[in-house]
XYZ file of C-alpha atoms in Angstrom:
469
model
C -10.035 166.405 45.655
C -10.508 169.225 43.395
C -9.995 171.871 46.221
C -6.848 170.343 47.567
C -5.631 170.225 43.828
C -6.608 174.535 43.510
C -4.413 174.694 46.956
C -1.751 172.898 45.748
C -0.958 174.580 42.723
C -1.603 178.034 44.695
C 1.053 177.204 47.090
C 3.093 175.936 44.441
C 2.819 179.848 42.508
C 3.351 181.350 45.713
C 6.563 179.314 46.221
C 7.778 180.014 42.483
C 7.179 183.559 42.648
C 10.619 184.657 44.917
C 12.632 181.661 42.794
C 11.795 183.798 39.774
C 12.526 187.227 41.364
C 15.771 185.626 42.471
C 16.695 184.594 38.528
C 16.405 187.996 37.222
C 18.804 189.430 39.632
C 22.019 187.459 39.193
C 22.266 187.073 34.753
C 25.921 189.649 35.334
C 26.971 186.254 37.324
C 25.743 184.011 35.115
C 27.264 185.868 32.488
C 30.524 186.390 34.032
C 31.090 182.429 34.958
C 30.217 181.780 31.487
C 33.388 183.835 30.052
C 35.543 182.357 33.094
C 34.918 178.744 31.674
C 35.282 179.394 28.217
C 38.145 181.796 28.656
C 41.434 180.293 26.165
C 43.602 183.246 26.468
C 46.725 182.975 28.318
C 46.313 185.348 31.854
C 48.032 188.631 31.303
C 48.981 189.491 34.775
C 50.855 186.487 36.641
C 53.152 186.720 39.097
C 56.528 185.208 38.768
C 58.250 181.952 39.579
C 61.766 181.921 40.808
C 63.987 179.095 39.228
C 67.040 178.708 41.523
C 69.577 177.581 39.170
C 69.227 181.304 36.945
C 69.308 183.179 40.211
C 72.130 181.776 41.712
C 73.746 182.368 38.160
C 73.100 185.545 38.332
C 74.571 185.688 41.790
C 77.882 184.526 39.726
C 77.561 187.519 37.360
C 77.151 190.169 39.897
C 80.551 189.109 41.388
C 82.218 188.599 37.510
C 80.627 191.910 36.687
C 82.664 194.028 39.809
C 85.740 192.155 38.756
C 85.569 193.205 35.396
C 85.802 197.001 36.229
C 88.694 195.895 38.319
C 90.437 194.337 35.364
C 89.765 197.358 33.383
C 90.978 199.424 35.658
C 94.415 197.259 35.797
C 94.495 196.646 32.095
C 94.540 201.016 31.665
C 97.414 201.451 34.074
C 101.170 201.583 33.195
C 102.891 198.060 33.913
C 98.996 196.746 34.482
C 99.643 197.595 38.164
C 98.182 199.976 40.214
C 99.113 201.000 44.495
C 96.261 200.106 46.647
C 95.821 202.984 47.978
C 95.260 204.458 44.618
C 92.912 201.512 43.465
C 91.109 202.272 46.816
C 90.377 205.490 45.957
C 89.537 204.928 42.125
C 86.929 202.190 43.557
C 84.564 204.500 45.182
C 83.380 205.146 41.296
C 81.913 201.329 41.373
C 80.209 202.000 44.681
C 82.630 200.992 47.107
C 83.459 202.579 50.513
C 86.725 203.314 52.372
C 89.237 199.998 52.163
C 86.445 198.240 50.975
C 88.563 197.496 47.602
C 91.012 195.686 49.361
C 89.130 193.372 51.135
C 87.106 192.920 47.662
C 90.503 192.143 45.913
C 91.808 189.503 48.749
C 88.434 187.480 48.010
C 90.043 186.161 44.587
C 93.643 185.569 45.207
C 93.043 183.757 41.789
C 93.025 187.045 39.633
C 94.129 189.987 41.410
C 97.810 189.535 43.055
C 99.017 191.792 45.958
C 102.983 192.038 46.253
C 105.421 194.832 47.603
C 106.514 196.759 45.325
C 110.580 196.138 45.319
C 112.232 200.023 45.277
C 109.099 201.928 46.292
C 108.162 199.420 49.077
C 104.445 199.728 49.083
C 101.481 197.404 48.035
C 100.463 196.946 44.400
C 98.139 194.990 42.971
C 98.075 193.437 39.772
C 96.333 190.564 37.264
C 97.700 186.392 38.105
C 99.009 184.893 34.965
C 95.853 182.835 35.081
C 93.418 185.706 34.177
C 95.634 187.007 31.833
C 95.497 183.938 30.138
C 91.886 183.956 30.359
C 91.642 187.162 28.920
C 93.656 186.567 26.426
C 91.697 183.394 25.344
C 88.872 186.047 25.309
C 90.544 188.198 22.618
C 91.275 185.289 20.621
C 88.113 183.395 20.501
C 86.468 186.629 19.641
C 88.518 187.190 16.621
C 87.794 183.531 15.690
C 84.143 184.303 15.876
C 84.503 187.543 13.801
C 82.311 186.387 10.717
C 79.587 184.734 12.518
C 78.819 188.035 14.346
C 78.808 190.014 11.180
C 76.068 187.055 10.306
C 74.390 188.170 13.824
C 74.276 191.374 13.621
C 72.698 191.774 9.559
C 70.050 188.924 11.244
C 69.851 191.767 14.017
C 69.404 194.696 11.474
C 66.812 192.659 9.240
C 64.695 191.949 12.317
C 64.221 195.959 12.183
C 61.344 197.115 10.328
C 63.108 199.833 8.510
C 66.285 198.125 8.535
C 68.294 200.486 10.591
C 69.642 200.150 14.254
C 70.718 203.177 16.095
C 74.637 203.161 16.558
C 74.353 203.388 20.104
C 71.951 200.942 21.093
C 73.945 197.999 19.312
C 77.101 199.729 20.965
C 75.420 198.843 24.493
C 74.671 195.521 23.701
C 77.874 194.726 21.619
C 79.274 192.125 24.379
C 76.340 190.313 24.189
C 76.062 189.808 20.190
C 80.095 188.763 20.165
C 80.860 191.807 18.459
C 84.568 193.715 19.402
C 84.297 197.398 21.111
C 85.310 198.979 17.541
C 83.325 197.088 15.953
C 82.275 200.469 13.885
C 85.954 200.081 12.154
C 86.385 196.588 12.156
C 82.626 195.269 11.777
C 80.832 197.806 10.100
C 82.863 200.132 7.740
C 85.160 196.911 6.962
C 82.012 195.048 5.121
C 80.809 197.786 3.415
C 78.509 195.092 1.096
C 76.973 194.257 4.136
C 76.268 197.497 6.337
C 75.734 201.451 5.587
C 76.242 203.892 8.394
C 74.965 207.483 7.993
C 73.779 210.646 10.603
C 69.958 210.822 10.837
C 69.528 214.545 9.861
C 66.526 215.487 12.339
C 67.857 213.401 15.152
C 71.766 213.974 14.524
C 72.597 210.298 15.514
C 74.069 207.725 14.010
C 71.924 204.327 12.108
C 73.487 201.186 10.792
C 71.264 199.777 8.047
C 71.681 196.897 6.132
C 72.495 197.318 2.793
C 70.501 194.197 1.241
C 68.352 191.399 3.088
C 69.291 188.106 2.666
C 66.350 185.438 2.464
C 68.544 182.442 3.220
C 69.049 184.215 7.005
C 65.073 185.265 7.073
C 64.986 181.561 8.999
C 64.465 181.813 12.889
C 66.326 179.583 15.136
C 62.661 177.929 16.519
C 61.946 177.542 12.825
C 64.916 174.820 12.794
C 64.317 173.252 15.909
C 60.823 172.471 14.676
C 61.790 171.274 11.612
C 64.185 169.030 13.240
C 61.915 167.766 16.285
C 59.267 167.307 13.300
C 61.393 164.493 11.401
C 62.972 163.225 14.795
C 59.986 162.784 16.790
C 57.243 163.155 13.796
C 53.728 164.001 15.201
C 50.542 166.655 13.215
C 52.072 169.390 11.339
C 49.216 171.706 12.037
C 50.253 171.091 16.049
C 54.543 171.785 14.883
C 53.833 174.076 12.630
C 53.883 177.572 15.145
C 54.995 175.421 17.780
C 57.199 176.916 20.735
C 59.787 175.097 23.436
C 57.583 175.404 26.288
C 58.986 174.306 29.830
C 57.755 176.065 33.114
C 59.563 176.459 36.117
C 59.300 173.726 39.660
C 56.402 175.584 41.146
C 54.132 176.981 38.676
C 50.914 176.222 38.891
C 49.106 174.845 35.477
C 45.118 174.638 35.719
C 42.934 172.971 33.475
C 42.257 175.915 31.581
C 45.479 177.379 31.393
C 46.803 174.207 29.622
C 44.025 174.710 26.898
C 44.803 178.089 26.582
C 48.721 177.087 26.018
C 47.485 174.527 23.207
C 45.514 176.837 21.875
C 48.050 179.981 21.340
C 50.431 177.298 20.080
C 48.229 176.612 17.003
C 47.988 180.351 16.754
C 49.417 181.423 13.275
C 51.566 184.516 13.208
C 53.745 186.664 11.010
C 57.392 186.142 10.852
C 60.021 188.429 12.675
C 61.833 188.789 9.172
C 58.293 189.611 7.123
C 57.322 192.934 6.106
C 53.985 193.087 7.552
C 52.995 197.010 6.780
C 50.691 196.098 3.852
C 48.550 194.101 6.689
C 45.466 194.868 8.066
C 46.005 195.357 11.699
C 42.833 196.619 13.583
C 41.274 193.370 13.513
C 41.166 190.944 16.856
C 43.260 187.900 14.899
C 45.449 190.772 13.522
C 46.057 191.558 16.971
C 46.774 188.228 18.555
C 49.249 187.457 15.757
C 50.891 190.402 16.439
C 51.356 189.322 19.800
C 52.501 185.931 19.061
C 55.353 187.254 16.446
C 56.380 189.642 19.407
C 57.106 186.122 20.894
C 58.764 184.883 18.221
C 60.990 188.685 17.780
C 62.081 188.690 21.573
C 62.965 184.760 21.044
C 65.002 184.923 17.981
C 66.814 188.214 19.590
C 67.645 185.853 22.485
C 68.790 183.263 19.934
C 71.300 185.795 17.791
C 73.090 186.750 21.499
C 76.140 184.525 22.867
C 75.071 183.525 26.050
C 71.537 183.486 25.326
C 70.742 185.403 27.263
C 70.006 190.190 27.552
C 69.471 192.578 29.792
C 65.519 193.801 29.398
C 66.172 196.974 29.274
C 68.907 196.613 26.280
C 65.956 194.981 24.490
C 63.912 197.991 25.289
C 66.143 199.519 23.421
C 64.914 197.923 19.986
C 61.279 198.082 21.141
C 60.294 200.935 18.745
C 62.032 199.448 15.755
C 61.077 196.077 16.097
C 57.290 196.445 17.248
C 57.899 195.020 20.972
C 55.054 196.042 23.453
C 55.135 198.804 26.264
C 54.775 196.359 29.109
C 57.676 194.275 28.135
C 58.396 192.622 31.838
C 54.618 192.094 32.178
C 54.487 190.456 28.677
C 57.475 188.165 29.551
C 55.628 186.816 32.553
C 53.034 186.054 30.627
C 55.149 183.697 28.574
C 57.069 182.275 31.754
C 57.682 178.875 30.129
C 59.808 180.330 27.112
C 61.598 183.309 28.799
C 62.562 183.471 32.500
C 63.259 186.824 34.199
C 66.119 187.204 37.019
C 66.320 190.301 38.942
C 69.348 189.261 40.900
C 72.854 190.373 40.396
C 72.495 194.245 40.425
C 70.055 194.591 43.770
C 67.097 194.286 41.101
C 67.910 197.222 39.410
C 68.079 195.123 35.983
C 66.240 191.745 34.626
C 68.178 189.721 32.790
C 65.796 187.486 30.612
C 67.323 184.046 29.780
C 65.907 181.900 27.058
C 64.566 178.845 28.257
C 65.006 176.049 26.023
C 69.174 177.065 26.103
C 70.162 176.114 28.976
C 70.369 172.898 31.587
C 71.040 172.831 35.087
C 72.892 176.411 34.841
C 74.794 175.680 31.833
C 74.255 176.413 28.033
C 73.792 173.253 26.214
C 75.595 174.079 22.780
C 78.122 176.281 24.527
C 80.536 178.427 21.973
C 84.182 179.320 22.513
C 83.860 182.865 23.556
C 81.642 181.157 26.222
C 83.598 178.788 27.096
C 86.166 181.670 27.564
C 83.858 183.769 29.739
C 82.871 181.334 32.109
C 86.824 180.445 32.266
C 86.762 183.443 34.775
C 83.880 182.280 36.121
C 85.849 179.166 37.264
C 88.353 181.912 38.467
C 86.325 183.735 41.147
C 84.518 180.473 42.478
C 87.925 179.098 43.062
C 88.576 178.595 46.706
C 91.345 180.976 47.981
C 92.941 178.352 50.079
C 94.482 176.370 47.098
C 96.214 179.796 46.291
C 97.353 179.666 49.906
C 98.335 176.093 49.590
C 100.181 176.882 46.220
C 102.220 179.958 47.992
C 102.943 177.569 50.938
C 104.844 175.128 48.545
C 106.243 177.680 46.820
C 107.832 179.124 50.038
C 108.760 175.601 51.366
C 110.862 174.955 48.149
C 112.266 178.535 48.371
C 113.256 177.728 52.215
C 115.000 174.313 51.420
C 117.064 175.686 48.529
C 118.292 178.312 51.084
C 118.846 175.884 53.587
C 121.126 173.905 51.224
C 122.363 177.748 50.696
C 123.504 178.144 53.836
C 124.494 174.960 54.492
C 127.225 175.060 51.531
C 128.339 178.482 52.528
C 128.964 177.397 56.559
C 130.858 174.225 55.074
C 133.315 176.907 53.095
C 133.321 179.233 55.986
C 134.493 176.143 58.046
C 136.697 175.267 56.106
C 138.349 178.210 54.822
C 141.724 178.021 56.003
C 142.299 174.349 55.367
C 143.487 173.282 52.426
C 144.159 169.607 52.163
C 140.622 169.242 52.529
C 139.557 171.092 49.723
C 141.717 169.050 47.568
C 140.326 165.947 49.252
C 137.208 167.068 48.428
C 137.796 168.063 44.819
C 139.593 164.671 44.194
C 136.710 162.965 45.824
C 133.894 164.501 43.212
C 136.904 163.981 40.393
C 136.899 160.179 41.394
C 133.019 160.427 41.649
C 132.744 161.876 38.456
C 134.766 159.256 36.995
C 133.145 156.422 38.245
C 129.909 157.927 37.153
C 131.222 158.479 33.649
C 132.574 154.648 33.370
C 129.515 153.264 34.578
C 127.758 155.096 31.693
C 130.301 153.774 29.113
C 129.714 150.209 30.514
C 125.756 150.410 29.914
C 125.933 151.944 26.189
C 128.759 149.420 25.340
C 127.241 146.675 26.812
C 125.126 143.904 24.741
C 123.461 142.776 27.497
C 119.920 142.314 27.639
C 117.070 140.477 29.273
C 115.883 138.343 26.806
C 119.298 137.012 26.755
C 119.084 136.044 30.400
C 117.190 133.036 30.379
C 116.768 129.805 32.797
C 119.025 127.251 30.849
C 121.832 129.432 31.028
C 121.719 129.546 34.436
C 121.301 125.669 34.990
C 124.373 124.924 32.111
C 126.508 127.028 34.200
C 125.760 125.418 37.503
C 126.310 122.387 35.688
C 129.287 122.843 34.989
C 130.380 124.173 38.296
C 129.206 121.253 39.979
C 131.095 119.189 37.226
């Protein structure tokens, strides 16, 4: 017993021996699943998920943008007409080819009109009264909007950390903050309480700096909707309190710890976008991940001050610098997927357009604004099918060839009967009697007491009565 016991437990160390060779090899794996599983930080690199209904409006834009330049091109020109041939030629600065204008103009019979030109006899092309209605509904909803984009562009200024903006940058982006193409007249040195413009003597360019901050407009636009989801729906302050809209695109794929890595960041605390944060610390790891967060919060609340909702990512590179953005500003979008969305169609992905999330439904903003309302007229415009403005000129031409026919008509009747003159007069006193008549008639109905009410059933049977009587 006692020498199968000493075997036993000699096989048994021989057998342990390559087990614990084996566990000193692998502690890099060990150690490496270990920070897998308890990773909470959102992934920086993911790839990105295409949501069909900002795509295809991008696919809208691309088309409004080309015939934009063509409107600009009209509006410049004497009459706001231009030849073809001319237009043809002044299109090859867009990046189109030989006679591809034309064919580009025929597409929207809805805002560019072709006609003959009636003493030079060649084709000109010009705006429909529709799109200069809708750009004139442009002009006047901006005006209306004038003060709230003074309000959007000192937000704009105070999200700065010096205060300033480089002329030229918010000159770029003017279209998207609602502000007018001189708006350095009519904005800028017209509210001089508001704004100070001045030349930056080592760079030579021009800064618009805000002449006081406001604290009642230090209050970001996710600041309200939590506030008013918080009394609506109620729920833990601590999980509303840095709260963000979150809602991912059909298709992307949320693990297990990827959702606690979302709940996590949400409770993250962070630095406004209005707060002065230079007396802060910021070499620390928190410092650093609150930074990150607020760059959230910046890029959202830039998104939020546009009119569309919606910029260009490299016109928000533009404010990187002032407003603390990171390098990497596509790759840090991505990683935030579910507030910001990234389209790269509509200029052959030469530019993103970034789109704010929580905004818009189905394709459409959900608290649209008039100078919206009057973009997206045009919009309605171009997708307009160009065989009701065939149908329209077919009517047009069938009443124009039935007045002629009655034309012609009138003019073989007096050709006929030229020479005779009895039946002119026969004619004449005809209509004279006609007229007449027609005149009497109308005495007899004003004069007349007659009415409906009057008519009744015993009437009717007294009379017969007395007929039969």
């Amino acid at each position: 017993m006692h020498i199968f016991l000493k075997i036993s437990t000699k096989l048994l160390q021989s057998k342990s021996k390559p087990f614990n060779s084996l566990t000193w090899i692998p502690p890099l794996f060990l150690q490496s699943t270990k920070q897998m599983s308890q990773s909470t930080s959102i992934p920086r690199n993911q790839q990105r998920v295409r949501d069909h209904g900002y795509d295809d409006y991008m696919e809208i834009e691309k088309k409004i943008r080309k015939v934009m330049k063509f409107q600009e091109q009209l509006l410049t020109q004497t009459n706001s007409m231009i030849p073809i041939s001319r237009l043809d030629m002044l299109a090859r600065r867009f990046g189109f080819k030989q006679y591809e204008a034309g064919k580009f103009i025929l597409k929207f019979p809805h805002v560019f009109e072709v006609f003959e030109h009636p003493v030079q006899r060649i084709l000109y092309c010009r705006l429909t009264h529709k799109a200069l209605l809708q750009i004139e509904q442009e002009k006047l909803a901006l005006l209306a909007q004038l003060p709230e984009a003074v309000t959007r562009l000192r937000k704009l200024l105070m999200l700065s950390n010096t205060g300033r903006l480089r002329l030229e940058h918010v000159r770029i982006a003017r279209k998207e903050f609602g502000l007018p193409d001189d708006f350095e007249f009519s904005v800028v040195l017209k509210y001089p309480m508001y704004f100070r413009l001045f030349d930056a003597k080592e760079t030579r360019n021009k800064y618009i700096e805000v002449v006081e901050k406001d604290p009642m407009l230090a209050v970001c636009a996710v600041e309200r909707v939590r506030e008013k989801e918080y009394r609506e729906k109620g729920g833990e302050e601590e999980n509303v309190r840095f709260y963000f809209r979150v809602n991912f695109p059909p298709g992307f794929k949320i693990g297990k710890y990827y959702k606690i890595a979302v709940w996590k960041w949400q409770r993250l605390p962070y630095w406004s976008p209005y707060e002065d944060i230079s007396g802060y610390d910021l070499r620390s790891l928190e410092a650093q991940k609150r930074m990150e967060k607020r760059a959230v919060a910046t890029i959202h609340e830039l998104l939020s001050l546009t009119v569309e909702k919606k910029i260009t990512l490299e016109r928000i590179a533009h404010f990187r610098l002032a407003m603390d953005l990171p390098k990497k500003l596509k790759d840090f979008l991505l990683q935030h997927q579910g507030i910001f969305y990234i389209s790269t169609r509509g200029n052959q992905g030469k530019l993103h357009t970034v789109f704010l999330r929580e905004a818009y439904r189905k394709g459409e903003l959900i608290e649209p604004n008039d100078l919206y309302l009057a973009r997206r007229r045009l919009a309605e415009l171009v997708l307009m099918s160009p065989r009701k403005a065939n149908m329209d000129k077919e009517l047009v031409n069938y009443r124009r060839r039935g007045d002629d026919d009655e034309i012609a008509a009138v003019r073989r009747d007096n050709v006929e009967n030229e020479g005779d003159h009895s039946t002119v007069q026969e004619t004449v006193s005809e209509d004279e009697e006609r007229e007449e008549s027609v005149d009497y008639d109308d005495d007899c109905s004003s004069d007349s007491k007659y009415t409906d009410e009057e008519d009744s059933g015993d009437d009717v049977t007294d009379d017969l009565g007395k007929e039969t009587s």
